[in-house]
Amino acid sequence: FTGTIGVTVILALLSSLALSLTVIPALVGKLHRWGNAPVIGSWWQTGFSHPRLTQTYGWVLDKIFARPVIGVVLTLILPISGFLVAPNLEQQFFPPTDREQFYIEFELPTQTSLEQTQTNVVKARELIRNHPEVVDVHWFMGKSAPQFYYNVIANRENSANYAQGLVQLQPLVASRPLIQSLQSELNQAFPAAQVLVRQIEQGPPFDAPIELRLYGPQLHRLRELGNQIRAELAQVPDVIHTRADLTEGLPKLALTIDEEQARLAGIDKTEIAQQLDTSLEGAVGGSVLEVTEELPVRVRLSNPNRSNLNQIASLNLLPNSNTGDNRERIPLSALGDIKLIPDLATISRRNGQRVNTVQGFITAGVLPATVLDNFKQRLSTFELPPGYSYDFGGEADERSSAVSNLVSTLGVLMILMAATLILTFGSFRLAGIIGLIAVFSVGLALGSLWLFGYPFGFTAILGTIGLLGVVVNDSIVVLTALHQNPRVREGNRQATRDVVIHSTRHVIATTITTMIGFSPLLLEKSGFWPPLAIVIIGGLGGATLMALSFVPCAYLLLKRRKHKRAYTNRPLLKAQTFN
């Protein structure tokens, strides 16, 4: 959904350009009072002006322009500091929303019946409704709830041991403390179940915030390694639940046939399998006509007999050696041993390889990147046998994918910006000055995140990319004014100061209006949009200072070097000898 932001901004800028070239000149010609007489009015009519402030500002510019190298060094302190503190930024790529809702996943052991699941869910509902912040709880038994938010995965169907609940809260209630409290209460009330109280977040969908995919050829070895990794994950702080694909097994009826007894009884393995299938799964024995539709009738043992191990062991099988009424029935227990054994519930594959996915769920409000870093530290000493490997999924995988999608267009963006600047100024050096402003604005954006305590995430990257196109506007205004002044082109510092002072009013006006436009995003409660706003506001504010200091200093250095090279390359006058 963030793609519409770019479309909206492009359309707004094109509309602004059209109005600036057509409507605005007509309004100025109609409304502006032309004449040589000075206009006397209040500051809101003629603009703010303070002689003492202007004098001080000019004095500062004189000191900076007297030694442009020092001016360049001073202006680079802030952006370089931003790059230095960037590794210390917390990472939260997909923050939670501000909806008065959250959802619960309630999962019991695989063999649990739907009736048992419903009984536990009713108790959980009563516990949740005891909190006054809760308006209502809606449960969906045996399947996932309909997709009520764009990134909540609805991937469970026909699961008797599973239920999903949607909790509606009172207006203006902070959901995170309630989620943490309910998680603790439900864990204590239902120790046999895995209960996940999950907040609704932004970003692409993923099953679990922490996910490790373990690959290997042998299932039993994958299961052992997965259990070891799961034990390590469970010891990481803020991990509340873990699970693995190959951990839980289903009860399986194993039949070991005594081939000698079966041969003496006159029955082979194929016939045993066919008769068991007919008794347990059933066979079509007729049909019933329902209006115009013919419904098949399947005949099999009753459910109590099919689910009872003793009843199955006492099933009588018919041998094929006797015919007619002389055939004697043989109990199944006489032909071999019957016992229940655990069997893997699922065998998952990814890219053609067997995989055991270990998942971890964390406390609401904790950054997944922090937990993942702690988990990686614990895995640093974990050695896998040959032929086995692992990679990370979950939030980290989606984060990498999102960053790749954003950065994939950055190269094209930089080429287009560079071409536009070169064609505008007709100079690679002047375009390079603007390019440096764009690069250093990234450091200013990172420093703003660190200064105001916002995490680095998806919206911060989005704001930084958008900042590259906005932040150069002030510098282009100042550099154009400098380049159009003949005295400045000769390296005159006083003329440079006058041009910068004259441009300051316009530069500050555009900067302040842009900052005000992004200020409402700082008040957004969920934490999704404030990083974008602070990146643009902080980066634009710092870039404005660079436009008024770094750009003139860099321009003076270029002109000084040009004049020095021109002076050096002048032909020397030959000395004349007089007799």
Coordinates of C-alpha atoms in Angstrom, one line a residue:
F1 CA 0.0 0.0 0.0
T2 CA 3.0 2.3 0.3
G3 CA 3.3 2.4 -3.5
T4 CA 0.4 4.9 -3.6
I5 CA 2.5 7.4 -1.6
G6 CA 4.9 7.8 -4.5
V7 CA 2.1 8.2 -7.0
T8 CA 0.4 10.8 -4.8
V9 CA 3.6 12.8 -4.3
I10 CA 4.4 12.8 -8.1
L11 CA 0.9 13.9 -9.0
A12 CA 1.0 16.7 -6.4
L13 CA 4.4 17.9 -7.6
L14 CA 3.3 17.9 -11.2
S15 CA 0.1 19.9 -10.2
S16 CA 2.3 22.3 -8.2
L17 CA 4.6 22.8 -11.2
A18 CA 1.6 23.5 -13.5
L19 CA 0.1 26.0 -11.1
S20 CA 3.5 27.7 -10.6
L21 CA 3.9 28.3 -14.3
T22 CA 0.4 29.4 -15.1
V23 CA -1.9 30.5 -12.2
I24 CA 0.7 32.0 -9.8
P25 CA 2.2 34.5 -12.4
A26 CA -1.3 35.6 -13.3
L27 CA -2.2 36.1 -9.6
V28 CA 1.0 38.1 -9.0
G29 CA 0.4 40.4 -11.9
K30 CA -3.2 41.0 -10.7
L31 CA -2.7 41.3 -7.0
H32 CA 0.8 42.7 -6.5
R33 CA 1.1 46.5 -6.0
W34 CA 3.7 47.6 -8.6
G35 CA 5.6 50.9 -8.1
N36 CA 8.7 52.5 -6.8
A37 CA 7.2 53.7 -3.6
P38 CA 8.3 51.6 -0.6
V39 CA 5.7 49.5 1.0
I40 CA 5.1 50.3 4.6
G41 CA 3.3 47.7 6.6
S42 CA 3.4 45.1 9.4
W43 CA 5.8 42.2 9.4
W44 CA 3.1 39.8 8.3
Q45 CA 2.7 42.0 5.2
T46 CA 6.3 42.7 4.3
G47 CA 8.0 39.7 5.9
F48 CA 10.1 39.3 9.0
S49 CA 13.3 41.3 9.2
H50 CA 15.6 42.0 12.1
P51 CA 18.7 44.2 11.4
R52 CA 20.7 42.9 14.4
L53 CA 20.0 39.3 13.5
T54 CA 20.9 40.0 9.9
Q55 CA 24.2 41.6 11.0
T56 CA 25.1 38.7 13.2
Y57 CA 24.2 36.2 10.5
G58 CA 26.4 38.1 8.0
W59 CA 29.3 38.1 10.4
V60 CA 29.0 34.4 10.9
L61 CA 29.0 33.9 7.1
D62 CA 32.0 36.1 6.7
K63 CA 34.0 34.0 9.2
I64 CA 32.9 30.8 7.4
F65 CA 33.6 32.0 3.9
A66 CA 37.0 33.4 4.9
R67 CA 38.2 29.8 5.4
P68 CA 35.9 27.6 3.3
V69 CA 37.8 24.4 4.2
I70 CA 37.0 24.9 7.9
G71 CA 33.4 25.7 6.9
V72 CA 33.1 22.4 5.0
V73 CA 34.6 20.5 7.9
L74 CA 32.2 22.0 10.4
T75 CA 29.1 21.4 8.3
L76 CA 30.1 17.7 7.9
I77 CA 30.1 17.0 11.7
L78 CA 26.4 16.4 11.9
P79 CA 26.0 14.0 9.0
I80 CA 29.1 12.0 9.8
S81 CA 28.0 11.7 13.4
G82 CA 24.7 10.3 12.0
F83 CA 26.6 7.6 10.1
L84 CA 28.6 6.7 13.2
V85 CA 25.6 6.2 15.4
A86 CA 23.7 4.2 12.8
P87 CA 24.9 0.8 14.1
N88 CA 23.4 1.6 17.5
L89 CA 19.9 2.1 16.1
E90 CA 17.2 -0.4 17.2
Q91 CA 15.6 -2.2 14.3
Q92 CA 11.8 -2.5 14.0
F93 CA 10.8 -2.9 10.4
F94 CA 7.1 -3.7 10.9
P95 CA 5.6 -1.8 13.9
P96 CA 2.2 -2.6 15.4
T97 CA -1.0 -0.9 14.4
D98 CA -3.2 1.4 16.6
R99 CA -6.3 -0.8 16.2
E100 CA -8.4 -1.6 19.3
Q101 CA -8.1 -5.3 18.4
F102 CA -5.8 -8.2 18.8
Y103 CA -6.2 -11.9 18.1
I104 CA -5.5 -15.2 19.9
E105 CA -4.4 -18.6 18.5
F106 CA -5.4 -21.5 20.7
E107 CA -3.8 -24.9 19.8
L108 CA -4.1 -28.1 21.7
P109 CA -2.3 -31.4 21.0
T110 CA -3.0 -32.9 17.5
Q111 CA -5.2 -35.7 18.7
T112 CA -7.6 -33.4 20.6
S113 CA -11.2 -33.6 19.5
L114 CA -13.3 -30.6 18.6
E115 CA -15.5 -31.0 21.7
Q116 CA -12.4 -30.8 24.0
T117 CA -11.2 -27.8 22.1
Q118 CA -14.6 -26.0 22.4
T119 CA -14.6 -26.7 26.2
N120 CA -11.2 -25.1 26.7
V121 CA -12.1 -22.2 24.4
V122 CA -15.3 -21.4 26.5
K123 CA -13.1 -21.3 29.6
A124 CA -10.6 -19.0 27.9
R125 CA -13.4 -16.7 26.8
E126 CA -14.7 -16.3 30.3
L127 CA -11.2 -15.5 31.5
I128 CA -10.7 -12.9 28.8
R129 CA -14.2 -11.3 29.4
N130 CA -13.2 -10.7 33.0
H131 CA -11.1 -7.7 31.9
P132 CA -13.1 -4.5 31.7
E133 CA -11.2 -3.3 28.6
V134 CA -12.6 -6.1 26.5
V135 CA -15.9 -5.5 24.7
D136 CA -16.3 -8.9 23.1
V137 CA -14.5 -12.1 21.9
H138 CA -15.3 -13.9 18.7
W139 CA -14.0 -17.5 18.3
F140 CA -13.7 -19.6 15.2
M141 CA -13.5 -23.3 16.0
G142 CA -11.4 -25.7 13.9
K143 CA -10.2 -23.1 11.5
S144 CA -8.7 -19.7 11.1
A145 CA -10.9 -16.6 11.4
P146 CA -11.8 -14.9 8.1
Q147 CA -9.0 -12.5 7.0
F148 CA -9.9 -9.3 8.9
Y149 CA -6.6 -7.6 8.3
Y150 CA -4.4 -7.6 5.2
N151 CA -1.4 -9.5 6.8
V152 CA -3.2 -11.9 9.2
I153 CA -2.7 -15.3 7.7
A154 CA -5.8 -17.5 7.5
N155 CA -4.2 -20.9 6.8
R156 CA -5.9 -23.3 9.1
E157 CA -8.8 -25.4 8.0
N158 CA -10.4 -28.6 9.4
S159 CA -8.1 -28.6 12.5
A160 CA -10.1 -30.0 15.4
N161 CA -7.4 -29.0 17.9
Y162 CA -7.2 -25.4 16.8
A163 CA -9.3 -22.2 17.4
Q164 CA -8.7 -18.5 16.6
G165 CA -10.3 -15.6 18.5
L166 CA -10.7 -12.0 17.7
V167 CA -10.8 -9.6 20.7
Q168 CA -12.4 -6.2 20.5
L169 CA -11.4 -3.6 23.0
Q170 CA -12.9 -0.4 24.3
P171 CA -12.0 2.8 22.4
L172 CA -8.6 4.4 23.2
V173 CA -7.4 1.4 25.1
A174 CA -3.7 0.6 24.9
S175 CA -3.6 -3.1 23.7
R176 CA 0.0 -3.9 24.6
P177 CA -0.3 -4.1 28.4
L178 CA -3.5 -6.1 28.1
I179 CA -1.9 -8.5 25.6
Q180 CA 1.1 -9.2 27.9
S181 CA -1.2 -9.7 30.9
L182 CA -3.5 -12.1 29.1
Q183 CA -0.6 -14.1 27.7
S184 CA 0.6 -14.8 31.2
E185 CA -2.9 -15.7 32.5
L186 CA -3.7 -18.0 29.6
N187 CA -0.4 -19.8 29.9
Q188 CA -1.1 -20.6 33.5
A189 CA -4.7 -21.5 33.0
F190 CA -4.0 -23.9 30.0
P191 CA -0.6 -25.5 30.4
A192 CA -1.5 -28.3 27.9
A193 CA -2.2 -25.7 25.1
Q194 CA -0.1 -23.3 23.2
V195 CA -1.9 -20.0 23.5
L196 CA -0.6 -17.0 21.5
V197 CA -2.0 -13.6 22.2
R198 CA -0.8 -11.6 19.2
Q199 CA -1.0 -7.9 18.4
I200 CA -1.8 -6.8 14.9
E201 CA 1.2 -5.5 13.1
Q202 CA 2.1 -3.8 9.8
G203 CA 4.1 -5.3 7.0
P204 CA 4.0 -8.5 5.0
P205 CA 2.5 -11.6 6.6
F206 CA 4.7 -14.2 8.4
D207 CA 3.9 -17.2 10.7
A208 CA 6.3 -16.3 13.5
P209 CA 8.6 -13.4 14.2
I210 CA 11.5 -15.8 14.9
E211 CA 11.9 -18.7 12.4
L212 CA 14.8 -21.0 11.6
R213 CA 14.6 -23.5 8.7
L214 CA 16.7 -26.6 9.2
Y215 CA 17.5 -28.7 6.1
G216 CA 18.7 -32.3 5.9
P217 CA 18.2 -35.7 4.4
Q218 CA 17.1 -37.8 7.4
L219 CA 13.8 -37.1 9.2
H220 CA 14.8 -38.6 12.6
R221 CA 18.1 -36.6 12.6
L222 CA 16.2 -33.4 11.5
R223 CA 13.8 -34.0 14.4
E224 CA 16.7 -34.4 16.9
L225 CA 18.5 -31.3 15.7
G226 CA 15.2 -29.3 15.7
N227 CA 14.6 -30.3 19.3
Q228 CA 18.1 -29.1 20.3
I229 CA 17.6 -25.8 18.5
R230 CA 14.2 -25.4 19.9
A231 CA 15.6 -25.9 23.4
E232 CA 18.2 -23.1 22.7
L233 CA 15.5 -20.8 21.4
A234 CA 13.3 -21.4 24.5
Q235 CA 16.1 -20.1 26.7
V236 CA 16.4 -16.8 24.8
P237 CA 14.8 -13.9 26.9
D238 CA 11.3 -12.7 25.8
V239 CA 10.6 -15.9 23.9
I240 CA 7.2 -17.1 25.3
H241 CA 6.5 -20.1 23.0
T242 CA 8.3 -22.3 20.6
R243 CA 7.3 -25.0 18.2
A244 CA 8.8 -27.2 15.4
D245 CA 7.2 -29.0 12.4
L246 CA 8.7 -32.4 13.3
T247 CA 8.1 -32.3 17.0
E248 CA 4.6 -33.4 17.6
G249 CA 3.5 -36.9 16.4
L250 CA 0.2 -38.5 15.6
P251 CA -0.8 -42.0 17.0
K252 CA -0.4 -44.6 14.4
L253 CA -1.7 -48.2 14.4
A254 CA 1.2 -50.5 13.6
L255 CA 0.5 -54.1 12.5
T256 CA 3.3 -56.6 12.4
I257 CA 2.1 -59.7 10.5
D258 CA 3.4 -63.2 11.5
E259 CA 3.8 -64.5 8.0
E260 CA 3.9 -68.1 9.1
Q261 CA 0.6 -67.9 10.9
A262 CA -1.0 -66.0 8.0
R263 CA 0.2 -68.7 5.6
L264 CA -1.2 -71.5 7.8
A265 CA -4.5 -69.5 8.1
G266 CA -4.7 -69.2 4.3
I267 CA -4.6 -65.4 4.0
D268 CA -1.9 -63.1 2.7
K269 CA -0.9 -59.5 3.5
T270 CA -2.9 -58.1 0.6
E271 CA -6.1 -59.7 1.7
I272 CA -5.5 -58.6 5.3
A273 CA -5.1 -55.0 4.1
Q274 CA -8.2 -55.1 1.9
Q275 CA -10.4 -56.5 4.7
L276 CA -9.1 -54.0 7.2
D277 CA -9.7 -51.2 4.7
T278 CA -13.3 -52.4 4.1
S279 CA -14.0 -52.6 7.9
L280 CA -12.4 -49.4 9.0
E281 CA -12.8 -47.1 6.0
G282 CA -15.9 -48.7 4.6
A283 CA -17.2 -49.9 1.3
V284 CA -20.0 -48.5 -0.9
G285 CA -22.9 -50.8 -0.3
G286 CA -25.7 -49.0 -2.1
S287 CA -27.2 -45.6 -2.7
V288 CA -30.1 -43.4 -1.6
L289 CA -32.1 -41.3 -4.0
E290 CA -32.5 -37.8 -2.6
V291 CA -34.9 -36.0 -5.0
T292 CA -32.9 -36.1 -8.2
E293 CA -29.5 -36.8 -6.7
E294 CA -28.2 -40.3 -5.9
L295 CA -26.1 -40.4 -2.7
P296 CA -23.8 -43.4 -2.1
V297 CA -24.1 -45.3 1.1
R298 CA -20.8 -46.4 2.8
V299 CA -20.9 -49.3 5.2
R300 CA -18.2 -49.6 7.9
L301 CA -17.8 -50.2 11.6
S302 CA -19.2 -47.7 14.0
N303 CA -17.0 -44.9 15.3
P304 CA -16.6 -46.4 18.9
N305 CA -15.4 -49.7 17.4
R306 CA -13.1 -47.9 14.9
S307 CA -11.4 -45.9 17.6
N308 CA -10.9 -48.8 20.1
L309 CA -7.7 -50.7 19.8
N310 CA -9.1 -53.8 21.4
Q311 CA -12.1 -53.8 19.1
I312 CA -9.7 -53.5 16.1
A313 CA -7.6 -56.4 17.4
S314 CA -10.6 -58.6 17.7
L315 CA -11.8 -58.1 14.1
N316 CA -12.4 -61.4 12.4
L317 CA -10.9 -61.9 9.0
L318 CA -11.9 -64.4 6.3
P319 CA -9.3 -66.8 4.8
N320 CA -9.4 -67.6 1.1
S321 CA -8.6 -71.3 1.5
N322 CA -12.1 -72.4 2.5
T323 CA -15.2 -71.8 0.6
G324 CA -18.9 -71.6 1.4
D325 CA -20.1 -71.9 5.0
N326 CA -17.0 -73.8 6.1
R327 CA -14.8 -70.8 6.1
E328 CA -13.7 -70.0 9.7
R329 CA -13.1 -66.5 10.8
I330 CA -9.7 -65.6 12.2
P331 CA -9.1 -62.8 14.7
L332 CA -6.6 -60.2 13.7
S333 CA -4.7 -60.5 16.9
A334 CA -3.9 -64.2 16.0
L335 CA -2.0 -63.1 12.9
G336 CA 0.4 -60.6 14.4
D337 CA 1.1 -57.9 16.9
I338 CA -0.9 -54.6 17.0
K339 CA 0.4 -51.5 18.8
L340 CA 0.2 -47.8 18.7
I341 CA 3.4 -45.9 17.7
P342 CA 4.0 -42.2 17.2
D343 CA 4.3 -41.0 13.6
L344 CA 5.2 -37.6 12.2
A345 CA 2.2 -35.4 11.6
T346 CA 3.8 -33.6 8.6
I347 CA 6.8 -33.9 6.4
S348 CA 7.6 -30.5 5.0
R349 CA 9.8 -29.6 2.0
R350 CA 11.3 -26.4 0.8
N351 CA 13.0 -26.1 -2.6
G352 CA 13.0 -29.8 -2.9
Q353 CA 14.7 -30.4 0.5
R354 CA 13.3 -31.8 3.7
V355 CA 12.9 -29.0 6.2
N356 CA 12.1 -28.8 9.9
T357 CA 10.9 -25.2 10.7
V358 CA 11.6 -24.1 14.3
Q359 CA 9.5 -21.1 15.3
G360 CA 9.6 -18.7 18.2
F361 CA 7.0 -16.3 19.5
I362 CA 8.0 -13.3 21.6
T363 CA 6.5 -10.9 24.1
A364 CA 4.3 -8.2 22.7
G365 CA 6.2 -5.0 22.2
V366 CA 9.7 -6.6 22.1
L367 CA 11.7 -6.0 18.9
P368 CA 12.2 -9.2 16.9
A369 CA 15.7 -8.1 15.8
T370 CA 16.8 -8.0 19.4
V371 CA 15.6 -11.5 20.1
L372 CA 17.0 -12.8 16.9
D373 CA 20.5 -11.4 17.7
N374 CA 20.4 -13.1 21.1
F375 CA 19.3 -16.3 19.4
K376 CA 22.2 -16.1 16.9
Q377 CA 24.7 -15.7 19.7
R378 CA 23.4 -18.9 21.3
L379 CA 23.7 -20.7 17.9
S380 CA 27.3 -19.5 17.4
T381 CA 28.6 -22.6 19.2
F382 CA 26.0 -25.0 17.7
E383 CA 27.6 -27.3 15.1
L384 CA 25.6 -29.1 12.4
P385 CA 26.6 -32.5 11.0
P386 CA 27.7 -32.7 7.4
G387 CA 24.7 -32.5 4.9
Y388 CA 22.6 -30.2 7.2
S389 CA 22.2 -26.5 7.0
Y390 CA 19.8 -23.8 8.2
D391 CA 18.7 -20.3 7.3
F392 CA 16.4 -17.8 9.0
G393 CA 12.8 -16.9 8.0
G394 CA 10.1 -15.0 9.8
E395 CA 10.5 -11.3 10.3
A396 CA 14.1 -11.3 9.3
D397 CA 13.4 -12.9 5.9
E398 CA 10.5 -10.5 5.2
R399 CA 12.7 -7.6 6.3
S400 CA 15.4 -8.5 3.8
S401 CA 12.9 -8.9 1.0
A402 CA 11.3 -5.5 1.8
V403 CA 14.6 -3.8 1.9
S404 CA 15.7 -5.4 -1.4
N405 CA 12.5 -4.2 -3.1
L406 CA 13.0 -0.7 -1.8
V407 CA 16.7 -0.5 -2.7
S408 CA 16.3 -2.1 -6.1
T409 CA 15.2 1.1 -7.6
L410 CA 17.7 3.3 -5.8
G411 CA 20.3 3.0 -8.6
V412 CA 17.9 4.1 -11.2
L413 CA 16.8 7.0 -9.0
M414 CA 20.4 8.2 -8.5
I415 CA 21.1 8.0 -12.2
L416 CA 18.1 10.1 -13.1
M417 CA 18.9 12.6 -10.4
A418 CA 22.5 12.9 -11.5
A419 CA 21.5 13.3 -15.2
T420 CA 18.9 16.0 -14.2
L421 CA 21.5 18.0 -12.2
I422 CA 24.2 17.7 -14.8
L423 CA 21.8 18.9 -17.5
T424 CA 20.6 21.7 -15.3
F425 CA 23.9 23.2 -14.3
G426 CA 26.0 22.1 -17.3
S427 CA 28.7 21.1 -14.9
F428 CA 29.8 17.8 -13.3
R429 CA 31.3 19.6 -10.4
L430 CA 28.3 21.6 -9.5
A431 CA 26.1 18.5 -9.8
G432 CA 28.6 16.7 -7.5
I433 CA 28.0 19.4 -4.8
I434 CA 24.3 18.6 -4.9
G435 CA 25.0 14.9 -4.9
L436 CA 27.1 15.2 -1.8
I437 CA 24.1 17.0 -0.1
A438 CA 21.9 14.0 -0.9
V439 CA 24.5 11.5 0.5
F440 CA 25.0 13.5 3.7
S441 CA 21.3 13.9 4.2
V442 CA 21.2 10.1 4.8
G443 CA 23.5 10.7 7.8
L444 CA 21.3 13.5 9.0
A445 CA 18.3 11.2 8.8
L446 CA 20.0 8.4 10.8
G447 CA 21.2 10.9 13.4
S448 CA 17.6 12.2 13.8
L449 CA 16.3 8.7 14.5
W450 CA 19.0 8.1 17.1
L451 CA 18.5 11.6 18.7
F452 CA 14.7 11.2 19.1
G453 CA 14.8 7.5 20.0
Y454 CA 12.9 6.0 17.0
P455 CA 13.8 2.6 15.6
F456 CA 15.2 2.0 12.1
G457 CA 12.6 0.2 10.0
F458 CA 10.6 0.1 6.8
T459 CA 9.1 3.5 7.0
A460 CA 12.5 5.1 8.0
I461 CA 14.0 3.6 4.8
L462 CA 11.0 4.8 2.8
G463 CA 11.4 8.3 4.2
T464 CA 15.1 8.3 3.5
I465 CA 14.5 7.4 -0.2
G466 CA 11.9 10.2 -0.4
L467 CA 14.2 12.6 1.4
L468 CA 16.8 12.2 -1.4
G469 CA 14.5 13.9 -3.8
V470 CA 13.3 16.7 -1.5
V471 CA 16.5 17.6 0.4
V472 CA 18.4 18.9 -2.7
N473 CA 15.8 21.6 -3.4
D474 CA 17.3 24.2 -1.0
S475 CA 20.8 23.5 -2.2
I476 CA 19.7 23.9 -5.8
V477 CA 18.2 27.3 -5.0
V478 CA 21.4 28.5 -3.3
L479 CA 23.8 27.1 -5.9
T480 CA 21.8 28.5 -8.8
A481 CA 21.8 32.0 -7.2
L482 CA 25.6 31.7 -6.6
H483 CA 26.3 30.6 -10.1
Q484 CA 24.3 33.4 -11.7
N485 CA 26.2 36.1 -9.9
P486 CA 29.3 37.2 -11.8
R487 CA 31.2 38.4 -8.8
V488 CA 30.6 35.1 -7.0
R489 CA 31.9 33.3 -10.0
E490 CA 35.1 35.2 -9.5
G491 CA 35.4 34.0 -5.9
N492 CA 34.3 37.2 -4.2
R493 CA 33.4 36.3 -0.6
Q494 CA 31.4 39.5 0.1
A495 CA 29.2 38.9 -2.9
T496 CA 28.8 35.2 -1.8
R497 CA 27.6 36.4 1.6
D498 CA 25.1 38.8 0.1
V499 CA 23.7 36.0 -2.2
V500 CA 23.4 33.6 0.7
I501 CA 21.6 36.2 2.9
H502 CA 19.2 37.0 0.1
S503 CA 18.4 33.3 -0.4
T504 CA 18.0 32.4 3.3
R505 CA 14.5 33.7 3.5
H506 CA 13.3 31.5 0.6
V507 CA 15.2 28.5 1.8
I508 CA 13.9 28.7 5.4
A509 CA 10.3 29.3 4.2
T510 CA 10.3 26.2 2.1
T511 CA 11.9 24.1 4.8
I512 CA 9.5 25.2 7.5
T513 CA 6.4 24.6 5.4
T514 CA 7.7 21.1 4.5
M515 CA 8.3 20.4 8.2
I516 CA 4.9 21.6 9.2
G517 CA 3.4 19.3 6.6
F518 CA 5.0 16.2 8.1
S519 CA 4.4 17.2 11.7
P520 CA 0.9 15.5 12.0
L521 CA 2.6 12.1 11.3
L522 CA 4.6 12.6 14.5
L523 CA 1.4 12.4 16.5
E524 CA 0.4 9.0 15.1
K525 CA 0.0 6.6 18.0
S526 CA 1.0 3.2 16.5
G527 CA 4.6 4.1 15.7
F528 CA 4.3 3.3 12.0
W529 CA 4.6 6.8 10.5
P530 CA 6.7 8.8 13.1
P531 CA 10.0 7.4 11.9
L532 CA 9.2 8.5 8.3
A533 CA 8.3 12.0 9.6
I534 CA 11.3 12.4 11.8
V535 CA 13.6 11.2 9.0
I536 CA 12.3 13.8 6.6
I537 CA 12.0 16.6 9.2
G538 CA 15.5 16.0 10.7
G539 CA 17.2 15.4 7.3
L540 CA 15.6 18.4 5.7
G541 CA 16.4 20.7 8.7
G542 CA 20.1 19.6 8.6
A543 CA 20.3 19.8 4.8
T544 CA 19.0 23.4 5.0
L545 CA 22.0 24.3 7.2
M546 CA 24.3 22.6 4.7
A547 CA 22.7 24.5 1.8
L548 CA 23.5 27.8 3.5
S549 CA 27.0 26.8 4.6
F550 CA 28.4 23.7 2.8
V551 CA 27.2 24.7 -0.7
P552 CA 28.8 28.3 -0.7
C553 CA 32.0 27.0 0.9
A554 CA 32.3 24.2 -1.7
Y555 CA 31.5 26.6 -4.5
L556 CA 34.2 29.0 -3.3
L557 CA 36.8 26.2 -3.1
L558 CA 35.9 25.1 -6.7
K559 CA 36.3 28.7 -8.0
R560 CA 39.5 29.3 -6.1
R561 CA 41.0 26.2 -7.5
K562 CA 39.9 27.1 -11.0
H563 CA 41.4 30.6 -10.8
K564 CA 44.6 29.2 -9.3
R565 CA 44.9 26.7 -12.1
A566 CA 44.2 29.5 -14.7
Y567 CA 46.8 31.7 -13.1
T568 CA 49.4 28.9 -13.1
N569 CA 48.8 28.1 -16.8
R570 CA 49.3 31.7 -18.0
P571 CA 52.3 32.1 -20.3
L572 CA 55.2 33.9 -18.6
L573 CA 56.5 37.2 -20.1
K574 CA 60.1 37.0 -21.3
A575 CA 62.6 39.4 -19.8
Q576 CA 63.8 42.1 -22.2
T577 CA 67.6 43.0 -22.3
F578 CA 68.6 46.6 -22.9
N579 CA 72.0 47.4 -24.2

